């Protein structure tokens, strides 16, 4: 049976592959190859988001301790990106302009939506836009771990 532990394991393993391959990319100078584990990690994040939404409602992150600000904003920003790109993550991310040794995949500064989502758009702009995805993944890891502890147990 698929449960939250299995889903979280998928996310953690994908994020570990991304971190490991990022170290390799620093040596080889091939940051473009990080797109593969990056999209995999985004996919798992989406599955986790849907899991918590279906079981605990769209405001599940507000049920976590100390979550009223940062947790909510990261999740709302992620939702905005996902809803705008509809799993076409290449529309939402880009390599920054640093030299290959220090290059990162970052959220694009702007994502235009055809549907009004002012709350989620503001969260995207304040918490994700222009930021390296690896930092967002670290935030999501903390949020998901907290949700696992406080909502599922």
PDB file of N, CA and C in Angstrom, residues 33-81:
ATOM      1  N   UNK A  33      22.455  18.893 -16.527  1.00  0.00           N
ATOM      2  CA  UNK A  33      22.076  17.512 -16.206  1.00  0.00           C
ATOM      3  C   UNK A  33      21.304  17.411 -14.898  1.00  0.00           C
ATOM      4  N   UNK A  34      21.344  18.446 -14.083  1.00  0.00           N
ATOM      5  CA  UNK A  34      20.605  18.442 -12.816  1.00  0.00           C
ATOM      6  C   UNK A  34      19.106  18.572 -13.034  1.00  0.00           C
ATOM      7  N   UNK A  35      18.711  18.928 -14.235  1.00  0.00           N
ATOM      8  CA  UNK A  35      17.282  19.091 -14.520  1.00  0.00           C
ATOM      9  C   UNK A  35      16.518  17.790 -14.279  1.00  0.00           C
ATOM     10  N   UNK A  36      17.127  16.663 -14.542  1.00  0.00           N
ATOM     11  CA  UNK A  36      16.446  15.367 -14.396  1.00  0.00           C
ATOM     12  C   UNK A  36      16.076  15.093 -12.936  1.00  0.00           C
ATOM     13  N   UNK A  37      17.026  15.083 -11.987  1.00  0.00           N
ATOM     14  CA  UNK A  37      16.618  14.858 -10.597  1.00  0.00           C
ATOM     15  C   UNK A  37      15.813  16.029 -10.021  1.00  0.00           C
ATOM     16  N   UNK A  38      15.984  17.226 -10.581  1.00  0.00           N
ATOM     17  CA  UNK A  38      15.211  18.370 -10.137  1.00  0.00           C
ATOM     18  C   UNK A  38      13.722  18.156 -10.437  1.00  0.00           C
ATOM     19  N   UNK A  39      13.416  17.742 -11.644  1.00  0.00           N
ATOM     20  CA  UNK A  39      12.021  17.491 -12.014  1.00  0.00           C
ATOM     21  C   UNK A  39      11.456  16.313 -11.223  1.00  0.00           C
ATOM     22  N   UNK A  40      12.282  15.322 -10.967  1.00  0.00           N
ATOM     23  CA  UNK A  40      11.833  14.186 -10.150  1.00  0.00           C
ATOM     24  C   UNK A  40      11.463  14.665  -8.744  1.00  0.00           C
ATOM     25  N   UNK A  41      12.283  15.508  -8.158  1.00  0.00           N
ATOM     26  CA  UNK A  41      12.011  16.021  -6.815  1.00  0.00           C
ATOM     27  C   UNK A  41      10.744  16.879  -6.822  1.00  0.00           C
ATOM     28  N   UNK A  42      10.568  17.707  -7.850  1.00  0.00           N
ATOM     29  CA  UNK A  42       9.346  18.501  -7.977  1.00  0.00           C
ATOM     30  C   UNK A  42       8.115  17.596  -8.083  1.00  0.00           C
ATOM     31  N   UNK A  43       8.248  16.508  -8.825  1.00  0.00           N
ATOM     32  CA  UNK A  43       7.134  15.570  -8.966  1.00  0.00           C
ATOM     33  C   UNK A  43       6.726  14.959  -7.635  1.00  0.00           C
ATOM     34  N   UNK A  44       7.711  14.546  -6.851  1.00  0.00           N
ATOM     35  CA  UNK A  44       7.415  13.984  -5.524  1.00  0.00           C
ATOM     36  C   UNK A  44       6.800  15.049  -4.619  1.00  0.00           C
ATOM     37  N   UNK A  45       7.290  16.279  -4.687  1.00  0.00           N
ATOM     38  CA  UNK A  45       6.724  17.356  -3.876  1.00  0.00           C
ATOM     39  C   UNK A  45       5.250  17.546  -4.217  1.00  0.00           C
ATOM     40  N   UNK A  46       4.915  17.455  -5.481  1.00  0.00           N
ATOM     41  CA  UNK A  46       3.531  17.581  -5.912  1.00  0.00           C
ATOM     42  C   UNK A  46       2.677  16.437  -5.360  1.00  0.00           C
ATOM     43  N   UNK A  47       3.198  15.227  -5.384  1.00  0.00           N
ATOM     44  CA  UNK A  47       2.468  14.066  -4.844  1.00  0.00           C
ATOM     45  C   UNK A  47       2.210  14.254  -3.348  1.00  0.00           C
ATOM     46  N   UNK A  48       3.214  14.732  -2.628  1.00  0.00           N
ATOM     47  CA  UNK A  48       3.056  14.955  -1.182  1.00  0.00           C
ATOM     48  C   UNK A  48       2.018  16.036  -0.924  1.00  0.00           C
ATOM     49  N   UNK A  49       2.097  17.118  -1.673  1.00  0.00           N
ATOM     50  CA  UNK A  49       1.126  18.201  -1.533  1.00  0.00           C
ATOM     51  C   UNK A  49      -0.295  17.675  -1.734  1.00  0.00           C
ATOM     52  N   UNK A  50      -0.508  16.875  -2.767  1.00  0.00           N
ATOM     53  CA  UNK A  50      -1.832  16.316  -3.019  1.00  0.00           C
ATOM     54  C   UNK A  50      -2.262  15.370  -1.899  1.00  0.00           C
ATOM     55  N   UNK A  51      -1.326  14.589  -1.373  1.00  0.00           N
ATOM     56  CA  UNK A  51      -1.624  13.664  -0.271  1.00  0.00           C
ATOM     57  C   UNK A  51      -2.176  14.437   0.925  1.00  0.00           C
ATOM     58  N   UNK A  52      -1.465  15.483   1.340  1.00  0.00           N
ATOM     59  CA  UNK A  52      -1.907  16.255   2.500  1.00  0.00           C
ATOM     60  C   UNK A  52      -3.188  17.030   2.201  1.00  0.00           C
ATOM     61  N   UNK A  53      -3.321  17.580   1.001  1.00  0.00           N
ATOM     62  CA  UNK A  53      -4.551  18.295   0.624  1.00  0.00           C
ATOM     63  C   UNK A  53      -5.769  17.391   0.729  1.00  0.00           C
ATOM     64  N   UNK A  54      -5.666  16.176   0.176  1.00  0.00           N
ATOM     65  CA  UNK A  54      -6.800  15.254   0.160  1.00  0.00           C
ATOM     66  C   UNK A  54      -7.198  14.798   1.554  1.00  0.00           C
ATOM     67  N   UNK A  55      -6.238  14.635   2.428  1.00  0.00           N
ATOM     68  CA  UNK A  55      -6.537  14.092   3.758  1.00  0.00           C
ATOM     69  C   UNK A  55      -6.813  15.146   4.813  1.00  0.00           C
ATOM     70  N   UNK A  56      -6.210  16.326   4.681  1.00  0.00           N
ATOM     71  CA  UNK A  56      -6.293  17.312   5.753  1.00  0.00           C
ATOM     72  C   UNK A  56      -6.789  18.680   5.293  1.00  0.00           C
ATOM     73  N   UNK A  57      -7.157  18.810   4.019  1.00  0.00           N
ATOM     74  CA  UNK A  57      -7.673  20.066   3.499  1.00  0.00           C
ATOM     75  C   UNK A  57      -6.578  20.978   2.967  1.00  0.00           C
ATOM     76  N   UNK A  58      -6.976  21.960   2.182  1.00  0.00           N
ATOM     77  CA  UNK A  58      -6.020  22.860   1.523  1.00  0.00           C
ATOM     78  C   UNK A  58      -5.194  23.688   2.509  1.00  0.00           C
ATOM     79  N   UNK A  59      -5.689  23.856   3.718  1.00  0.00           N
ATOM     80  CA  UNK A  59      -4.965  24.660   4.707  1.00  0.00           C
ATOM     81  C   UNK A  59      -4.210  23.792   5.715  1.00  0.00           C
ATOM     82  N   UNK A  60      -3.820  22.590   5.313  1.00  0.00           N
ATOM     83  CA  UNK A  60      -3.161  21.646   6.228  1.00  0.00           C
ATOM     84  C   UNK A  60      -1.933  22.226   6.896  1.00  0.00           C
ATOM     85  N   UNK A  61      -1.208  23.089   6.200  1.00  0.00           N
ATOM     86  CA  UNK A  61       0.034  23.627   6.763  1.00  0.00           C
ATOM     87  C   UNK A  61      -0.229  24.548   7.948  1.00  0.00           C
ATOM     88  N   UNK A  62      -1.447  25.085   8.045  1.00  0.00           N
ATOM     89  CA  UNK A  62      -1.780  25.954   9.174  1.00  0.00           C
ATOM     90  C   UNK A  62      -2.016  25.170  10.453  1.00  0.00           C
ATOM     91  N   UNK A  63      -2.133  23.860  10.330  1.00  0.00           N
ATOM     92  CA  UNK A  63      -2.327  22.997  11.498  1.00  0.00           C
ATOM     93  C   UNK A  63      -1.004  22.606  12.143  1.00  0.00           C
ATOM     94  N   UNK A  64       0.102  23.029  11.556  1.00  0.00           N
ATOM     95  CA  UNK A  64       1.423  22.698  12.081  1.00  0.00           C
ATOM     96  C   UNK A  64       1.876  23.759  13.075  1.00  0.00           C
ATOM     97  N   UNK A  65       2.685  23.377  14.066  1.00  0.00           N
ATOM     98  CA  UNK A  65       3.177  24.378  15.013  1.00  0.00           C
ATOM     99  C   UNK A  65       4.038  25.435  14.310  1.00  0.00           C
ATOM    100  N   UNK A  66       3.887  26.666  14.730  1.00  0.00           N
ATOM    101  CA  UNK A  66       4.691  27.786  14.210  1.00  0.00           C
ATOM    102  C   UNK A  66       4.639  27.890  12.692  1.00  0.00           C
ATOM    103  N   UNK A  67       3.494  27.627  12.101  1.00  0.00           N
ATOM    104  CA  UNK A  67       3.451  27.545  10.638  1.00  0.00           C
ATOM    105  C   UNK A  67       2.694  28.679   9.970  1.00  0.00           C
ATOM    106  N   UNK A  68       2.162  29.574  10.696  1.00  0.00           N
ATOM    107  CA  UNK A  68       1.268  30.560  10.112  1.00  0.00           C
ATOM    108  C   UNK A  68       1.922  31.452   9.061  1.00  0.00           C
ATOM    109  N   UNK A  69       3.234  31.575   9.066  1.00  0.00           N
ATOM    110  CA  UNK A  69       3.845  32.487   8.103  1.00  0.00           C
ATOM    111  C   UNK A  69       4.679  31.753   7.063  1.00  0.00           C
ATOM    112  N   UNK A  70       5.871  31.329   7.428  1.00  0.00           N
ATOM    113  CA  UNK A  70       6.789  30.761   6.446  1.00  0.00           C
ATOM    114  C   UNK A  70       6.261  29.487   5.791  1.00  0.00           C
ATOM    115  N   UNK A  71       5.763  28.549   6.561  1.00  0.00           N
ATOM    116  CA  UNK A  71       5.282  27.293   5.990  1.00  0.00           C
ATOM    117  C   UNK A  71       4.178  27.565   4.979  1.00  0.00           C
ATOM    118  N   UNK A  72       3.224  28.367   5.378  1.00  0.00           N
ATOM    119  CA  UNK A  72       2.105  28.651   4.487  1.00  0.00           C
ATOM    120  C   UNK A  72       2.596  29.324   3.203  1.00  0.00           C
ATOM    121  N   UNK A  73       3.493  30.278   3.320  1.00  0.00           N
ATOM    122  CA  UNK A  73       3.967  31.010   2.153  1.00  0.00           C
ATOM    123  C   UNK A  73       4.740  30.116   1.184  1.00  0.00           C
ATOM    124  N   UNK A  74       5.564  29.218   1.699  1.00  0.00           N
ATOM    125  CA  UNK A  74       6.311  28.294   0.830  1.00  0.00           C
ATOM    126  C   UNK A  74       5.339  27.379   0.090  1.00  0.00           C
ATOM    127  N   UNK A  75       4.373  26.826   0.808  1.00  0.00           N
ATOM    128  CA  UNK A  75       3.403  25.915   0.181  1.00  0.00           C
ATOM    129  C   UNK A  75       2.544  26.674  -0.838  1.00  0.00           C
ATOM    130  N   UNK A  76       2.067  27.849  -0.489  1.00  0.00           N
ATOM    131  CA  UNK A  76       1.247  28.622  -1.433  1.00  0.00           C
ATOM    132  C   UNK A  76       2.051  29.018  -2.666  1.00  0.00           C
ATOM    133  N   UNK A  77       3.316  29.379  -2.474  1.00  0.00           N
ATOM    134  CA  UNK A  77       4.170  29.701  -3.615  1.00  0.00           C
ATOM    135  C   UNK A  77       4.391  28.500  -4.511  1.00  0.00           C
ATOM    136  N   UNK A  78       4.604  27.332  -3.898  1.00  0.00           N
ATOM    137  CA  UNK A  78       4.770  26.100  -4.676  1.00  0.00           C
ATOM    138  C   UNK A  78       3.488  25.784  -5.451  1.00  0.00           C
ATOM    139  N   UNK A  79       2.348  25.932  -4.792  1.00  0.00           N
ATOM    140  CA  UNK A  79       1.067  25.694  -5.477  1.00  0.00           C
ATOM    141  C   UNK A  79       0.913  26.616  -6.679  1.00  0.00           C
ATOM    142  N   UNK A  80       1.291  27.868  -6.495  1.00  0.00           N
ATOM    143  CA  UNK A  80       1.170  28.820  -7.605  1.00  0.00           C
ATOM    144  C   UNK A  80       2.006  28.345  -8.794  1.00  0.00           C
ATOM    145  N   UNK A  81       3.258  27.990  -8.538  1.00  0.00           N
ATOM    146  CA  UNK A  81       4.122  27.525  -9.628  1.00  0.00           C
ATOM    147  C   UNK A  81       3.519  26.299 -10.303  1.00  0.00           C
TER     148      UNK A  81
END
